[in-house]
Short mmCIF file of C-alpha atoms in Angstrom, two decimals:
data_model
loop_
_atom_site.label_atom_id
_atom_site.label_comp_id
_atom_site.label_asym_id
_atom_site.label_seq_id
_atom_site.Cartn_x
_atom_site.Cartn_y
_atom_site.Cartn_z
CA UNK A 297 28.85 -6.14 -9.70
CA UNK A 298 25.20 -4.40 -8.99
CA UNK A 299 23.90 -8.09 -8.36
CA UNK A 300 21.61 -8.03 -12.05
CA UNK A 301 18.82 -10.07 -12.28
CA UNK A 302 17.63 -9.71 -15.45
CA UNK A 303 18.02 -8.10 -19.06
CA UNK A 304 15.90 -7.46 -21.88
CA UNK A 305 14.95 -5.91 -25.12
CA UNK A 306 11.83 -4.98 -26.21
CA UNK A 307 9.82 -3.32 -28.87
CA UNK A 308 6.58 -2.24 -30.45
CA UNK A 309 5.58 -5.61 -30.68
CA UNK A 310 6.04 -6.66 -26.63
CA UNK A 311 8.76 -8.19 -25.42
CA UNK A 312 11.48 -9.71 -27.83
CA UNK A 313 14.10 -11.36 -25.86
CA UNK A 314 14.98 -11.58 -21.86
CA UNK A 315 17.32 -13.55 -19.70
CA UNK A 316 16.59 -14.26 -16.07
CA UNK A 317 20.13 -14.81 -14.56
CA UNK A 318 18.48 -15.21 -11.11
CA UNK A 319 15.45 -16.92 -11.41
CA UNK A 320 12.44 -15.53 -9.24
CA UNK A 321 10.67 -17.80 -6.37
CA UNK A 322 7.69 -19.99 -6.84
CA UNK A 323 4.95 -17.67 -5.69
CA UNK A 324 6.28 -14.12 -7.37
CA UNK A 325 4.93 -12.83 -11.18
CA UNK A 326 7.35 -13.63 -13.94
CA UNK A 327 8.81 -10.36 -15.92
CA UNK A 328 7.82 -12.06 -19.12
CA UNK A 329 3.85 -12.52 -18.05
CA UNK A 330 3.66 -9.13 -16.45
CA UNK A 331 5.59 -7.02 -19.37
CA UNK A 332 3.95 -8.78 -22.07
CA UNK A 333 3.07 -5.55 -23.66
CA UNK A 334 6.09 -3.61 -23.57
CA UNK A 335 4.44 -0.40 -25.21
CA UNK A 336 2.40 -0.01 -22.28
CA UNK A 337 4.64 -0.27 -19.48
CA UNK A 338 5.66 2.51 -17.93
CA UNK A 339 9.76 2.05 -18.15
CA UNK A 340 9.31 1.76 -22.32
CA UNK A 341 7.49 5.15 -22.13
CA UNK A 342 9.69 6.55 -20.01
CA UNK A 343 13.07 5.89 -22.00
CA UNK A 344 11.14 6.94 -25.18
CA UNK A 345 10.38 10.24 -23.58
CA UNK A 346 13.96 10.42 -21.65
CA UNK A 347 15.60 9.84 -24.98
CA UNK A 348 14.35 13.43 -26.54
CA UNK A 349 15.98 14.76 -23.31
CA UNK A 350 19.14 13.39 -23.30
CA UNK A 351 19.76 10.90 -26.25
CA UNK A 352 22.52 9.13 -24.16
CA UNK A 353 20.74 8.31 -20.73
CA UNK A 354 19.18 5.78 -19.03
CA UNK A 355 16.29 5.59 -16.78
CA UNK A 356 16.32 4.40 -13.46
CA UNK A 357 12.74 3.63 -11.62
CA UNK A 358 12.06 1.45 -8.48
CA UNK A 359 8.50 0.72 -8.01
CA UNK A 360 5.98 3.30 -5.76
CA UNK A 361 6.47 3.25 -2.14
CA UNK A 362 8.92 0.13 -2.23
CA UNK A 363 10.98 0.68 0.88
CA UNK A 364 8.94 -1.57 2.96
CA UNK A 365 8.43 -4.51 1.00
CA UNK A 366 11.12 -6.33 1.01
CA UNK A 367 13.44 -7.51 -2.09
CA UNK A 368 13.42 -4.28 -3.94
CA UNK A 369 14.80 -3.85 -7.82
CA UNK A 370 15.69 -1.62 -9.69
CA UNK A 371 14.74 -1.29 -13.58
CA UNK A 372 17.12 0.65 -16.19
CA UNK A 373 16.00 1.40 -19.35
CA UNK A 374 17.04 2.92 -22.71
CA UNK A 375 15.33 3.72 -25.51
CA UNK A 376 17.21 2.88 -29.25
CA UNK A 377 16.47 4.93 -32.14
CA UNK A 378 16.71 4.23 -35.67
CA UNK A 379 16.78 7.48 -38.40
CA UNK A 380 15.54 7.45 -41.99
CA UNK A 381 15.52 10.09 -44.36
CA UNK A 382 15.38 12.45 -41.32
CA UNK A 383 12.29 10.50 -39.41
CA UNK A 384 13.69 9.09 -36.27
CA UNK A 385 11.38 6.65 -34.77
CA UNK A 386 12.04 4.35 -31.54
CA UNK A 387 12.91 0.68 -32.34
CA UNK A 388 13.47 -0.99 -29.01
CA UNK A 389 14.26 -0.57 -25.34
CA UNK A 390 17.00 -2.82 -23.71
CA UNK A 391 17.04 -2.45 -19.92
CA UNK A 392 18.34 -4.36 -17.25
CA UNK A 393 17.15 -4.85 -13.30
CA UNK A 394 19.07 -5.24 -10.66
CA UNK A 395 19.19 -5.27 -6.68
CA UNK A 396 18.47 -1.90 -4.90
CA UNK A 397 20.19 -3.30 -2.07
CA UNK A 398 23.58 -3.62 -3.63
CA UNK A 399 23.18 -0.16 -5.62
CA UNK A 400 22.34 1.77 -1.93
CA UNK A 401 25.79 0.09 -0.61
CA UNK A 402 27.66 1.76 -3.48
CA UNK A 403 25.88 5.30 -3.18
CA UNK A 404 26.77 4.85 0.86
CA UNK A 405 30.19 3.67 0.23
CA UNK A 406 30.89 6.51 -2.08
CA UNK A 407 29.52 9.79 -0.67
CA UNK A 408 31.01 8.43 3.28
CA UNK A 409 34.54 9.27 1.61
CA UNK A 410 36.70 11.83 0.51
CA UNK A 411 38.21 11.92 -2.39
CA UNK A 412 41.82 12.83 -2.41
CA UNK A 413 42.58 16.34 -2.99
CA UNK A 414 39.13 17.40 -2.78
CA UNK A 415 39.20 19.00 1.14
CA UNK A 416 35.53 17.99 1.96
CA UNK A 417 34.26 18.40 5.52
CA UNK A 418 31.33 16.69 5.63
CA UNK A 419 30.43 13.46 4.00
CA UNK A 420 26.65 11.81 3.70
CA UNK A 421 27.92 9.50 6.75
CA UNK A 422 27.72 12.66 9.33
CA UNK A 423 24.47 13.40 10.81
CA UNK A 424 24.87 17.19 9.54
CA UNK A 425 23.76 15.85 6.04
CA UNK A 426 20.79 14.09 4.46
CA UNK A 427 21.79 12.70 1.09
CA UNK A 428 19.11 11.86 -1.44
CA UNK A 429 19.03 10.27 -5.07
CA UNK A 430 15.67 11.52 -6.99
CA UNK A 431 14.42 10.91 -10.63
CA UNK A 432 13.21 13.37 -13.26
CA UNK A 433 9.88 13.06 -11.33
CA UNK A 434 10.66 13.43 -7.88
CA UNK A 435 10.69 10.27 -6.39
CA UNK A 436 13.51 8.63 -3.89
CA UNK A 437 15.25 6.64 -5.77
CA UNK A 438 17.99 5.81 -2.88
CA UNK A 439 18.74 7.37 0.53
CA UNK A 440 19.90 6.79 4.15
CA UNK A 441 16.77 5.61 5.24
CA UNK A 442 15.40 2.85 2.69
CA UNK A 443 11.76 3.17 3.96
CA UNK A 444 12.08 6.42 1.54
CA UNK A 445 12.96 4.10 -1.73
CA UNK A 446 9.91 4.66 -3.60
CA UNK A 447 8.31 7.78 -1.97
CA UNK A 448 7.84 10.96 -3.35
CA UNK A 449 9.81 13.68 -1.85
CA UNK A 450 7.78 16.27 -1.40
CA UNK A 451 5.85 13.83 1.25
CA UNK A 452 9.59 13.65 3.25
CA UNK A 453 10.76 17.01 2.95
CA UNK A 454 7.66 19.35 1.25
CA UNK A 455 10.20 22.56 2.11
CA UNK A 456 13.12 21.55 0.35
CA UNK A 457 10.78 20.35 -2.43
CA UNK A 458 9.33 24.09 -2.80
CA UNK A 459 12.67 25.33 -2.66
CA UNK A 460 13.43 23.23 -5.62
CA UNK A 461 10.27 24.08 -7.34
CA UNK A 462 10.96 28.13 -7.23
CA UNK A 463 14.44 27.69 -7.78
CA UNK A 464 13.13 26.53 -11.61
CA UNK A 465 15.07 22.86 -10.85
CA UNK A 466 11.47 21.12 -10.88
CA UNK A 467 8.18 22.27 -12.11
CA UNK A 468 5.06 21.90 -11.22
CA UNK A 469 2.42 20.78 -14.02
CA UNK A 470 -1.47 20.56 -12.47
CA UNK A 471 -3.35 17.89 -14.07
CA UNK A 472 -7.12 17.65 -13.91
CA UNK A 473 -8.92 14.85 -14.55
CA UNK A 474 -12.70 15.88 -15.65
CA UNK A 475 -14.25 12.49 -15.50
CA UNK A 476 -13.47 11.73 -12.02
CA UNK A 477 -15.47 9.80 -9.42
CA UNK A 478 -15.50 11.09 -5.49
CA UNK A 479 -16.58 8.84 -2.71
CA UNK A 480 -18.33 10.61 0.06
CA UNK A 481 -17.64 8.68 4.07
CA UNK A 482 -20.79 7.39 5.38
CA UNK A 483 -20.70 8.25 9.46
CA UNK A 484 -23.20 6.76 11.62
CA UNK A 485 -21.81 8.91 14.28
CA UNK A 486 -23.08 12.39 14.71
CA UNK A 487 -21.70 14.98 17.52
CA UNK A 488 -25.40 16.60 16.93
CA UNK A 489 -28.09 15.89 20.15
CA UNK A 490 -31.74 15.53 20.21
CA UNK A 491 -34.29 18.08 20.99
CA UNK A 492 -35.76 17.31 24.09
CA UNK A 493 -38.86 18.55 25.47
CA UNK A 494 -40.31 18.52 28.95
CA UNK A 495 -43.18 16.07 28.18
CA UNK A 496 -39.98 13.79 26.76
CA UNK A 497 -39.08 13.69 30.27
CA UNK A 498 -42.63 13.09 31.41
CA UNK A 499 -42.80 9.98 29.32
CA UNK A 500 -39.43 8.68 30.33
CA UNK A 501 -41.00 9.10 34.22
CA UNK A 502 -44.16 7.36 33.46
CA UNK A 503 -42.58 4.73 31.69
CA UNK A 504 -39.85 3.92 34.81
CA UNK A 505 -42.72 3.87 36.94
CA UNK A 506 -45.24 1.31 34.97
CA UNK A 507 -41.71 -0.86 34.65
CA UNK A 508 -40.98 -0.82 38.71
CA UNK A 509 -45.01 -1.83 38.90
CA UNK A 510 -44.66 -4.64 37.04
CA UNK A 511 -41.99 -5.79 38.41
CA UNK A 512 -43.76 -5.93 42.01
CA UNK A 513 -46.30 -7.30 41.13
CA UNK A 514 -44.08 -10.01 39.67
CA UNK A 515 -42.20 -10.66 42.30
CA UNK A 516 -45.57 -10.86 44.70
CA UNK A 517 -48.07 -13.55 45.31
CA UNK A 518 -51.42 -11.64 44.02
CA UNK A 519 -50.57 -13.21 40.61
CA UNK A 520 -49.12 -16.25 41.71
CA UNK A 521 -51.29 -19.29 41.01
CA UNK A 522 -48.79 -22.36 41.19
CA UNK A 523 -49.31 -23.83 44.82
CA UNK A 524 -48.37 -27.71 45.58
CA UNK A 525 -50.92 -29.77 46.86
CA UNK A 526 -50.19 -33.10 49.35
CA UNK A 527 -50.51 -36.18 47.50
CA UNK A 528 -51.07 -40.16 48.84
CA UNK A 529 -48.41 -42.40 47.89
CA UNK A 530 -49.76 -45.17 46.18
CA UNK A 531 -49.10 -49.14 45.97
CA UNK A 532 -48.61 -48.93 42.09
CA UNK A 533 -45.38 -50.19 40.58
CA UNK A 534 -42.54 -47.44 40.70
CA UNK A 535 -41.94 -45.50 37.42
CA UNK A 536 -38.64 -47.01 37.05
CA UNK A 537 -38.28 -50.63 37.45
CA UNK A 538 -34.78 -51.45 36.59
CA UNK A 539 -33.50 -49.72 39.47
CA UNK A 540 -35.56 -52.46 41.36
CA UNK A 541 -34.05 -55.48 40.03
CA UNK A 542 -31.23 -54.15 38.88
CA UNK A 543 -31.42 -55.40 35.40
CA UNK A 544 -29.66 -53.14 33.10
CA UNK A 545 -28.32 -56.30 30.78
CA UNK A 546 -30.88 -55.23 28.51
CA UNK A 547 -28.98 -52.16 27.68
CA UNK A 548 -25.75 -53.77 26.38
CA UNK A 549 -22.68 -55.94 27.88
CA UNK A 550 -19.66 -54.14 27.51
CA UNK A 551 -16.91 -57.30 27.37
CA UNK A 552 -13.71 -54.99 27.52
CA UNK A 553 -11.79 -53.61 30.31
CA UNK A 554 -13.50 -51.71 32.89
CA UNK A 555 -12.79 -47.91 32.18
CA UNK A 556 -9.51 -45.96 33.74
CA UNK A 557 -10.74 -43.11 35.71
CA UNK A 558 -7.67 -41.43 35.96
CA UNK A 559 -6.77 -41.24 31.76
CA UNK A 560 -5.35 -38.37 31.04
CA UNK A 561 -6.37 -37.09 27.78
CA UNK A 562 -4.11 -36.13 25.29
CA UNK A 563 -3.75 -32.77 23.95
CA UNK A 564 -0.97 -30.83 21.73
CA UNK A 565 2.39 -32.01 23.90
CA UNK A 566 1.85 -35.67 24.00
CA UNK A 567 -0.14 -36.68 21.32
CA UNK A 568 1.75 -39.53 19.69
CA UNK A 569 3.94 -39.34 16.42
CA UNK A 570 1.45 -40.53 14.06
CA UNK A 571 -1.31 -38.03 14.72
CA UNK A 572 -1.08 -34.82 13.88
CA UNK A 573 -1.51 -32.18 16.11
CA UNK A 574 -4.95 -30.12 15.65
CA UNK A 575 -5.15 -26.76 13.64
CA UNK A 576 -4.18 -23.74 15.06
CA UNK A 577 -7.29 -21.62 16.17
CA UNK A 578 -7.59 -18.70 13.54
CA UNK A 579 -7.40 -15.22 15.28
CA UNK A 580 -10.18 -12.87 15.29
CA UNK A 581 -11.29 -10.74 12.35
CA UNK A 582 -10.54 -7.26 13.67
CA UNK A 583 -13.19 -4.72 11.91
CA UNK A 584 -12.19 -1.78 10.10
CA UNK A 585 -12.54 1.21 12.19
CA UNK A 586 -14.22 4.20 11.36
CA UNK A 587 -16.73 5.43 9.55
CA UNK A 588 -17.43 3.22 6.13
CA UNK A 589 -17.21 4.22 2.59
CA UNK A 590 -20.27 4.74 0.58
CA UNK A 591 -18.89 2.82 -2.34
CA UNK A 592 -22.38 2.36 -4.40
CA UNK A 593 -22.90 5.98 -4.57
CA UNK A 594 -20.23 7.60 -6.53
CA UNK A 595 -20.90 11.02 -8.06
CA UNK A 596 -18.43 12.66 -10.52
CA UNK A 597 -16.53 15.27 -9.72
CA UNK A 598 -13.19 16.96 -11.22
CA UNK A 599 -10.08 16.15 -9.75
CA UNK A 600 -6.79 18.07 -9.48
CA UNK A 601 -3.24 16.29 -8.87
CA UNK A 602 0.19 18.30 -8.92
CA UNK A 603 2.89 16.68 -10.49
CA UNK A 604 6.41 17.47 -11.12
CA UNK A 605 9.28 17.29 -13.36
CA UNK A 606 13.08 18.23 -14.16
CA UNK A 607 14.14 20.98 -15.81
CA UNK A 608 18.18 19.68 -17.33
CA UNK A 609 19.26 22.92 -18.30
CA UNK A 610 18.96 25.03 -14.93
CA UNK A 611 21.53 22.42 -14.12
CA UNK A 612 23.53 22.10 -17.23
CA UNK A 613 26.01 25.01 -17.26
CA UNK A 614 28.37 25.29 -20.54
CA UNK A 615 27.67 21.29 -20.91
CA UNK A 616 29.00 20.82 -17.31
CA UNK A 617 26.89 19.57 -14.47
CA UNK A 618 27.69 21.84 -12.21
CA UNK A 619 26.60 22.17 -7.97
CA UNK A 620 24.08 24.05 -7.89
CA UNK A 621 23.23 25.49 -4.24
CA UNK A 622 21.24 26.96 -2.57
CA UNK A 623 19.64 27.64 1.25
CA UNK A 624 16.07 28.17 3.30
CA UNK A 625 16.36 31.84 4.92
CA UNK A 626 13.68 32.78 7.66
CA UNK A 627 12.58 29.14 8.04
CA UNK A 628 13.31 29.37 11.98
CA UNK A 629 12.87 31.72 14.99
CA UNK A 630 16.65 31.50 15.82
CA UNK A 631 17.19 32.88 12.05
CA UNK A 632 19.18 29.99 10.88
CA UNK A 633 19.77 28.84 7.50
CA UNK A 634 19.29 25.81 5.52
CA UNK A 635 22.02 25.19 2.74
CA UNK A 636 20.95 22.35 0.21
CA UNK A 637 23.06 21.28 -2.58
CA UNK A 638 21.95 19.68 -6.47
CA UNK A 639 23.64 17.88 -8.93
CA UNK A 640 22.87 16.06 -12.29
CA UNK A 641 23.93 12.52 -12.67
CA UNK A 642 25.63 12.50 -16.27
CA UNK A 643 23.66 9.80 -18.67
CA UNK A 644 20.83 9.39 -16.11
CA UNK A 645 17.45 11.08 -15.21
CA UNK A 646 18.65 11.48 -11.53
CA UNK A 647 19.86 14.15 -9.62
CA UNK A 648 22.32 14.02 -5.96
CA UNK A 649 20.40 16.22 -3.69
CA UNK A 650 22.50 17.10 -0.51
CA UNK A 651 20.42 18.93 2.63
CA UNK A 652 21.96 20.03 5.82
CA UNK A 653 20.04 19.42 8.95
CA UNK A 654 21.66 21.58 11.55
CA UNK A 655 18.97 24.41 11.28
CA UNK A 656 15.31 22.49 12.54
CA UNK A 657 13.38 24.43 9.86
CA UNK A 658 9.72 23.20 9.85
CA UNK A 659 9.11 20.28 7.25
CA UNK A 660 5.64 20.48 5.51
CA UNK A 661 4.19 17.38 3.37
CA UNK A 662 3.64 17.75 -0.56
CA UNK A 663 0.81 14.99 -1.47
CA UNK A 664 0.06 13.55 -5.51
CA UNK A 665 -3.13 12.26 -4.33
CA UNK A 666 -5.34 13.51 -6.25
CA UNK A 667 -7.57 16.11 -4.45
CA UNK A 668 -11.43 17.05 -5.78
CA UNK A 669 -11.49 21.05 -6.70
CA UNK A 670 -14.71 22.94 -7.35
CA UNK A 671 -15.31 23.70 -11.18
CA UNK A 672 -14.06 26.74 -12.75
CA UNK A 673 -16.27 29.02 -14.34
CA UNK A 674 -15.50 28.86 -17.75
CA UNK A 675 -15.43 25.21 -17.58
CA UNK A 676 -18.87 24.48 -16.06
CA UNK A 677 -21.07 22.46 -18.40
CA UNK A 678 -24.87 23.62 -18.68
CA UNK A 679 -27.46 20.94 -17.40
CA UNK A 680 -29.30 19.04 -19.88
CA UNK A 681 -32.59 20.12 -18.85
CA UNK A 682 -31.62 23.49 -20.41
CA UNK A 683 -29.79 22.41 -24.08
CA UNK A 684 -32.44 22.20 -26.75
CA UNK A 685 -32.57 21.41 -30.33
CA UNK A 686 -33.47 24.42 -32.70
CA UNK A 687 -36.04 23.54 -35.41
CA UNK A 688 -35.10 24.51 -39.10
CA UNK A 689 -37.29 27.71 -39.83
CA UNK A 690 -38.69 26.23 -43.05
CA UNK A 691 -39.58 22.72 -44.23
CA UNK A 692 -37.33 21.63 -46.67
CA UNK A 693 -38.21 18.46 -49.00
CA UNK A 694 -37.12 19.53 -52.80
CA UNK A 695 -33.78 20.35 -54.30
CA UNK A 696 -33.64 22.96 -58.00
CA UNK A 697 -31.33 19.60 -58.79
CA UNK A 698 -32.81 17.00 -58.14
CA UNK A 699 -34.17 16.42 -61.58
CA UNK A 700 -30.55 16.47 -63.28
CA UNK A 701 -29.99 13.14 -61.29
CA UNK A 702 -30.20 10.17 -63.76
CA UNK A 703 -29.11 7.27 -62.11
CA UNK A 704 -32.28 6.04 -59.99
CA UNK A 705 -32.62 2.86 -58.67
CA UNK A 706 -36.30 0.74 -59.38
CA UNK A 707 -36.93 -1.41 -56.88
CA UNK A 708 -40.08 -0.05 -56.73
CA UNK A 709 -41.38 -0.66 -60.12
CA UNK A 710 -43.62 -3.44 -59.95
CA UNK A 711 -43.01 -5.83 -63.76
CA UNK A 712 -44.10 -8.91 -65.22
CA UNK A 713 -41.62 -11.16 -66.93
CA UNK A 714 -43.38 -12.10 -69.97
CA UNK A 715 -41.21 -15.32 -70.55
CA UNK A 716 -42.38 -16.91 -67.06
CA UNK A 717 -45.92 -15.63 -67.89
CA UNK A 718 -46.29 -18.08 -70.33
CA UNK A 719 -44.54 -20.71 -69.23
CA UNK A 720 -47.07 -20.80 -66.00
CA UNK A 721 -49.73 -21.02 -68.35
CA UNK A 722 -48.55 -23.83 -70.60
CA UNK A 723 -47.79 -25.63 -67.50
CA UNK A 724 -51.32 -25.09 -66.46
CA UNK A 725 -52.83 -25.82 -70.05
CA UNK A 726 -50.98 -29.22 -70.15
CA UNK A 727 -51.87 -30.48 -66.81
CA UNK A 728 -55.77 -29.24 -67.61
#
């Protein structure tokens, strides 16, 4: 029905069991090579973490920025718990993946019709409303446009996404990252001009003028010294005697056909069937432009990134997912208004967002990039230089117990074995 691909269970170990039902092409990774440590992945993490949300749910991911590459799929997952003497611990994920393609035809086939009885107006199929599908993080997971699958929304719509964000259905968590490396750009452009000076300009004069010089005299006869001179011919034999006599067997006979002047030589169009035509001339390596990265030359630095996720219980009213709505005031000079609408997904870690367009209320852009912040105060670690080790004030080298300690080692108590003693010596007496 959703056009499945493939299923599996895994568990602590790695992967456990799968079934391709479509099998991938030649050239693309296998799901059992890439996923060989299940732990690790993101989707087993994921359902682990969903399941202490909502015990019944499954996750649904599509991989980042996935609306222009093609063939997308999508991956559900579900974590399965097991319970011991009151220790629940995760034994497995089973998941399944499936075309995104056939799941966006069902969200569009659904929310461009009524249902009966229910009196709607507008449907996701007008161009009044923008209809989204995001996870617990905020990322697309399906829309109208599919160059969105895989984008964070706050880069789409950063409004609506602050909207969401004060109206306590998202929050915001800052993450640093103290061990970070920053990348400075390299220009080799500057706007900035030399200082010039008037005896610059002298120089540049002088330096014109000893060039135009030299080029007269060049181009003049004072240092010209080739002149041709009249010469006597001479009865000697000419320099090339062949064109004389006319002898040129001694170069070769050529025995074949005399040469066709008017050949055409073959190229691409009528080369025949057995030779193949020549390669195809590779285009030209296009350069990067601007200015380059100074790659070798990292410096650390402490980076900030803003992520975000879903609060269930601003949208879980009496155990009933609910619309929740709400609207953009004072977003526009004409005073308009900007209604949005959210809804939880039952069993899923995805909400229906629902935005009207009619009011043109300026769209800003939420980035996760991570973004390099200046230290904190009370997080700034002193230099090196200045850290020193504090000498004990005494010198300490005897212990009031030392002497009730009975159990010394003596491997430095020098002995002689009397039994090899002697035998040395009545070796040495019987040889003697």
């Amino acid at each position: 029905m959703f056009g499945d691909t493939l299923s599996f269970v895994a568990t602590r170990s790695g992967l456990l069991r799968w079934n391709e039902r479509t099998p991938s092409g030649a050239n693309a990774p296998q799901f059992s090579e890439e996923n060989r440590h299940a732990m690790d992945e993101v989707w087993y993490k994921r359902a682990v973490d969903q399941h202490t949300i909502e015990p019944e749910s499954f996750v649904f991911s599509v991989p980042f920025d996935a609306g222009n590459t093609g063939r997308v799929l999508v991956t559900a997952t579900h974590a399965v718990f097991v319970e011991n003497k009151g220790h629940r611990a995760p034994a497995a994920v089973v998941g399944i993946q499936f075309q995104h393609s056939v799941l966006a035809q069902h969200f569009i086939n659904i929310t461009s019709t009524c249902i009966s009885g229910a009196g709607c107006k507008k449907t996701c199929a007008s161009e009044e409303l923008d209809c989204y599908v995001l996870d617990n993080n905020g990322f697309i997971i399906l829309s109208e446009k599919t160059e969105h699958t895989g984008q964070f929304f706050g880069h789409a719509d950063g409004t609506i996404m602050d909207s969401l964000v004060q109206d306590g259905i998202y929050k915001k968590i800052p993450v640093m990252d103290y061990q970070g490396a920053c990348v400075d750009s390299k220009s080799f452009i500057s706007a900035g001009t030399y200082y010039k000076n008037p005896w610059q300009t002298i120089g540049w004069f002088l330096q014109f003028l000893m060039s135009r010089i030299l080029w007269l005299l060049t181009q003049s006869s004072v240092w010209n010294t080739n002149y041709s001179f009249a010469q006597e011919d001479t009865e000697a034999d000419p320099m090339y005697a062949d064109y004389e006599t006319n002898n040129f067997d001694q170069y070769g006979t050529n025995t074949g056909p005399p040469p066709d002047i008017n050949r055409v030589v073959p190229n691409e169009d009528n080369l025949p069937p057995n030779i193949p035509p020549p390669p195809p001339a590779e285009p030209p390596v296009h350069q990067q432009s601007g200015p380059p990265y100074n790659r070798s030359h990292a410096r650390p630095c402490i980076k900030k990134v803003d992520l975000y996720i879903l609060q269930p219980s601003r949208l879980n009213n009496s155990g009933s997912f609910n619309p929740l709505k709400g609207k953009l005031t004072n977003c526009h000079v004409t005073g308009c208004e900007r209604p949005f609408s959210v809804q939880k997904i039952p069993h899923s870690n995805l909400i229906l967002l629902v935005v009207d367009t009619l009011c043109p209320c300026g769209s800003k852009q939420l980035s996760i990039a991570p973004q390099e912040v200046a230290p904190s105060e009370h997080c700034r670690v002193p230099s090196s230089s200045s850290m020193y080790r504090r000498r004990p004030n005494k010198c300490i080298s005897y212990h009031p117990e030392e002497i009730e300690i009975k159990q010394c080692g003596r491997s430095c108590v020098t002995q002689a074995v009397t039994s090899v003693l002697l035998s040395c010596l009545f070796i040495v007496l019987q040889l003697s």
